[in-house]
Tab-separated table of C-alpha atoms in Angstrom:
chain	number	residue	atom	x	y	z
F	1	MET	CA	108.708	-169.798	270.419
F	2	GLU	CA	108.398	-173.491	269.576
F	3	PRO	CA	111.593	-175.316	268.591
F	4	SER	CA	112.210	-175.921	264.905
F	5	ILE	CA	111.579	-179.340	263.403
F	6	ARG	CA	114.270	-181.110	261.354
F	7	SER	CA	112.265	-182.394	258.412
F	8	PHE	CA	112.272	-183.799	254.883
F	9	ILE	CA	109.909	-184.955	252.137
F	10	ALA	CA	110.149	-188.580	251.006
F	11	ILE	CA	108.544	-191.648	249.480
F	12	ASP	CA	108.219	-194.810	251.549
F	13	LEU	CA	109.103	-198.357	250.511
F	14	SER	CA	106.759	-201.314	250.432
F	15	ASP	CA	107.120	-203.795	253.297
F	16	ALA	CA	108.320	-206.515	250.897
F	17	ALA	CA	111.054	-204.311	249.393
F	18	ARG	CA	112.084	-203.198	252.891
F	19	ARG	CA	112.498	-206.836	254.029
F	20	GLN	CA	114.676	-207.686	251.016
F	21	ILE	CA	116.813	-204.572	251.548
F	22	GLU	CA	117.177	-205.565	255.205
F	23	GLU	CA	118.636	-208.921	254.073
F	24	LEU	CA	121.126	-207.057	251.860
F	25	THR	CA	122.072	-204.752	254.742
F	26	GLN	CA	122.666	-207.759	257.000
F	27	ALA	CA	125.050	-209.200	254.394
F	28	LEU	CA	126.904	-205.860	254.156
F	29	ARG	CA	127.170	-205.586	257.955
F	30	LYS	CA	129.176	-208.827	257.982
F	31	SER	CA	132.111	-206.820	256.617
F	32	ASP	CA	132.476	-205.186	260.075
F	33	ALA	CA	133.387	-201.970	258.245
F	34	GLN	CA	132.973	-198.702	260.127
F	35	VAL	CA	129.594	-197.739	258.706
F	36	GLY	CA	126.733	-195.880	260.345
F	37	TRP	CA	123.883	-198.042	259.074
F	38	VAL	CA	120.434	-196.519	258.572
F	39	ARG	CA	117.765	-198.229	260.672
F	40	ILE	CA	115.739	-200.457	258.338
F	41	ASP	CA	112.496	-198.676	259.247
F	42	GLY	CA	114.176	-195.391	258.308
F	43	ILE	CA	115.148	-196.268	254.735
F	44	HIS	CA	113.194	-194.085	252.301
F	45	LEU	CA	113.543	-192.210	249.020
F	46	THR	CA	114.264	-188.575	249.872
F	47	LEU	CA	112.728	-186.022	247.521
F	48	LYS	CA	113.803	-182.919	249.457
F	49	PHE	CA	115.684	-182.351	252.718
F	50	LEU	CA	114.218	-179.254	254.354
F	51	GLY	CA	116.433	-178.895	257.424
F	52	ASN	CA	115.190	-177.133	260.561
F	53	VAL	CA	111.707	-175.753	259.981
F	54	VAL	CA	109.542	-173.673	262.325
F	55	PRO	CA	106.130	-175.267	263.093
F	56	GLU	CA	104.210	-172.456	261.340
F	57	LEU	CA	106.044	-173.203	258.099
F	58	ILE	CA	105.305	-176.936	258.451
F	59	GLU	CA	101.626	-175.970	258.285
F	60	GLU	CA	102.272	-174.028	255.062
F	61	ILE	CA	104.100	-176.995	253.496
F	62	LYS	CA	101.197	-179.433	253.987
F	63	PRO	CA	98.722	-177.918	251.467
F	64	VAL	CA	101.513	-177.440	248.923
F	65	LEU	CA	102.400	-181.151	249.190
F	66	ALA	CA	98.737	-182.140	248.970
F	67	ARG	CA	98.340	-180.140	245.751
F	68	LEU	CA	101.549	-181.558	244.223
F	69	ALA	CA	100.560	-185.115	245.107
F	70	SER	CA	97.064	-184.674	243.642
F	71	GLN	CA	98.703	-183.807	240.293
F	72	THR	CA	100.881	-186.952	240.303
F	73	GLY	CA	99.830	-190.565	239.914
F	74	PRO	CA	101.340	-193.662	241.549
F	75	ILE	CA	104.941	-194.249	240.430
F	76	HIS	CA	106.300	-197.740	239.727
F	77	ILE	CA	109.685	-198.235	241.422
F	78	GLU	CA	112.093	-201.187	241.330
F	79	PRO	CA	114.983	-201.234	243.838
F	80	ALA	CA	117.902	-202.578	241.797
F	81	GLY	CA	121.668	-202.660	242.157
F	82	CYS	CA	123.824	-201.539	245.036
F	83	GLY	CA	126.983	-199.511	245.221
F	84	ALA	CA	128.644	-196.538	246.851
F	85	PHE	CA	129.081	-192.824	246.311
F	86	PRO	CA	131.437	-191.611	244.961
F	87	THR	CA	132.732	-195.102	244.015
F	88	ILE	CA	133.003	-198.582	245.510
F	89	LYS	CA	136.802	-198.090	245.670
F	90	ALA	CA	136.345	-194.937	247.788
F	91	PRO	CA	132.961	-195.460	249.470
F	92	ARG	CA	131.332	-192.746	251.552
F	93	VAL	CA	127.626	-193.566	251.125
F	94	ILE	CA	126.279	-197.104	250.606
F	95	TRP	CA	123.150	-197.186	248.445
F	96	VAL	CA	120.569	-199.272	246.601
F	97	GLY	CA	119.692	-197.945	243.165
F	98	LEU	CA	116.253	-197.539	241.626
F	99	ARG	CA	114.770	-198.140	238.207
F	100	GLY	CA	111.236	-198.159	236.853
F	101	GLN	CA	109.362	-194.904	236.273
F	102	ILE	CA	112.367	-192.697	236.974
F	103	ARG	CA	111.202	-189.822	234.749
F	104	PRO	CA	107.937	-189.205	236.689
F	105	LEU	CA	109.898	-189.631	239.916
F	106	ALA	CA	112.471	-187.022	238.841
F	107	GLU	CA	109.671	-184.700	237.695
F	108	LEU	CA	108.014	-185.017	241.113
F	109	ALA	CA	111.317	-184.201	242.830
F	110	GLN	CA	111.781	-181.160	240.543
F	111	ARG	CA	108.259	-179.941	241.315
F	112	VAL	CA	108.848	-180.367	245.050
F	113	GLU	CA	112.034	-178.278	244.680
F	114	ALA	CA	110.196	-175.592	242.694
F	115	GLU	CA	107.274	-175.408	245.132
F	116	MET	CA	109.475	-175.282	248.223
F	117	ALA	CA	111.624	-172.380	246.920
F	118	PRO	CA	108.937	-169.677	247.471
F	119	LEU	CA	108.642	-170.919	251.071
F	120	GLY	CA	112.322	-170.094	251.595
F	121	PHE	CA	113.991	-173.460	250.949
F	122	LYS	CA	117.174	-173.281	248.907
F	123	PRO	CA	116.970	-175.387	245.732
F	124	GLU	CA	119.315	-178.370	245.598
F	125	ASP	CA	122.192	-177.646	243.221
F	126	ARG	CA	123.033	-181.313	242.610
F	127	PRO	CA	121.023	-183.325	240.071
F	128	PHE	CA	118.415	-185.691	241.525
F	129	LYS	CA	119.887	-189.211	241.761
F	130	PRO	CA	117.153	-191.522	243.036
F	131	HIS	CA	118.615	-193.982	245.529
F	132	LEU	CA	118.088	-195.459	248.979
F	133	THR	CA	120.852	-194.714	251.474
F	134	LEU	CA	121.780	-197.795	253.518
F	135	GLY	CA	124.701	-196.322	255.447
F	136	ARG	CA	127.512	-193.797	255.662
F	137	VAL	CA	131.154	-194.864	255.937
F	138	ARG	CA	132.755	-193.492	259.118
F	139	GLY	CA	136.250	-194.931	258.907
F	140	ARG	CA	138.704	-196.646	256.586
F	141	ALA	CA	139.037	-199.920	258.518
F	142	ARG	CA	137.789	-203.142	256.878
F	143	LEU	CA	136.800	-201.458	253.631
F	144	GLN	CA	138.054	-204.331	251.487
F	145	PRO	CA	135.502	-206.848	252.850
F	146	LEU	CA	132.768	-204.225	252.399
F	147	GLN	CA	133.869	-203.587	248.803
F	148	GLN	CA	133.858	-207.326	248.065
F	149	ILE	CA	130.317	-207.724	249.419
F	150	LEU	CA	129.130	-204.692	247.429
F	151	LEU	CA	130.649	-206.099	244.233
F	152	ALA	CA	129.015	-209.476	244.893
F	153	HIS	CA	125.598	-207.796	245.256
F	154	GLN	CA	125.735	-205.311	242.358
F	155	ASP	CA	122.872	-207.212	240.682
F	156	PHE	CA	120.660	-206.990	243.786
F	157	THR	CA	116.941	-206.528	243.142
F	158	ALA	CA	113.994	-206.161	245.492
F	159	GLN	CA	110.305	-206.562	244.783
F	160	PRO	CA	108.967	-203.677	242.665
F	161	PHE	CA	106.260	-201.511	244.207
F	162	ASP	CA	104.082	-198.519	243.442
F	163	ALA	CA	104.796	-195.332	245.378
F	164	VAL	CA	101.317	-194.104	246.320
F	165	GLU	CA	102.014	-191.127	248.612
F	166	VAL	CA	104.557	-188.502	249.591
F	167	VAL	CA	105.360	-188.084	253.266
F	168	LEU	CA	106.551	-185.086	255.254
F	169	TYR	CA	108.797	-186.477	257.989
F	170	LYS	CA	110.207	-185.180	261.237
F	171	SER	CA	113.769	-186.401	261.884
F	172	GLU	CA	115.138	-186.765	265.408
F	173	LEU	CA	118.862	-187.456	265.721
F	174	ARG	CA	119.572	-189.925	268.545
F	175	PRO	CA	122.660	-191.839	269.682
F	176	ASP	CA	121.205	-195.074	268.230
F	177	GLY	CA	120.424	-193.437	264.880
F	178	ALA	CA	117.865	-191.076	263.407
F	179	ARG	CA	114.182	-191.661	264.150
F	180	TYR	CA	111.560	-190.544	261.659
F	181	THR	CA	107.961	-189.601	262.448
F	182	SER	CA	105.351	-188.903	259.792
F	183	LEU	CA	103.896	-185.379	260.068
F	184	PHE	CA	101.739	-185.471	256.937
F	185	LYS	CA	100.920	-187.873	254.088
F	186	ALA	CA	99.569	-186.863	250.687
F	187	PRO	CA	98.286	-189.518	248.244
F	188	LEU	CA	99.561	-189.564	244.661
F	189	SER	CA	96.031	-189.468	243.277
F	190	ALA	CA	96.259	-188.467	239.593
F	191	PRO	CA	95.960	-191.199	236.922
F	192	PRO	CA	99.115	-193.374	236.829
F	193	ALA	CA	101.967	-192.337	234.554
F	194	PRO	CA	102.363	-194.425	231.373
F	195	ALA	CA	104.908	-197.239	231.544
F	196	GLU	CA	108.402	-196.294	230.380
F	197	GLU	CA	109.922	-198.174	227.468
């Protein structure tokens, strides 16, 4: 029996947005806080974490994703703001927020959830909060400098971009951080969603 594959479904960033987020991450790293930073090439917008999946099921997921993507058009996304979950005063996850066409993005995430349930994936019980995870706090040391840098960058923005595909990723946990490999890409090929007011 082949080993299971740790996997998730996500949307990638544009290269320009990724570069600007990398500059923000470099500023945050100067705090020397105990944070496990996400590799810059690994920052993405997660739609659904699948966990460990057997290879046969991966093959069943691909046509479902292709069908979902064909019913969704490109989605305009603007990385904007940065902060921490649950709060900047008690940070556990460092994030960049998103604005733009959030309704079509949330609808896509809901449809992914609904389509994955019959394949045996437990629906997420938390509401979808679109964000990009930059790092996870691992200790309490040097939090004040980190909080100050976060507060100074709350108005952060990166270049807007259009999400044009959903990606099924394989995740490999390594000592130097998780590595992600694309297993399948499905273009968002329906007519674009109307602009939000």
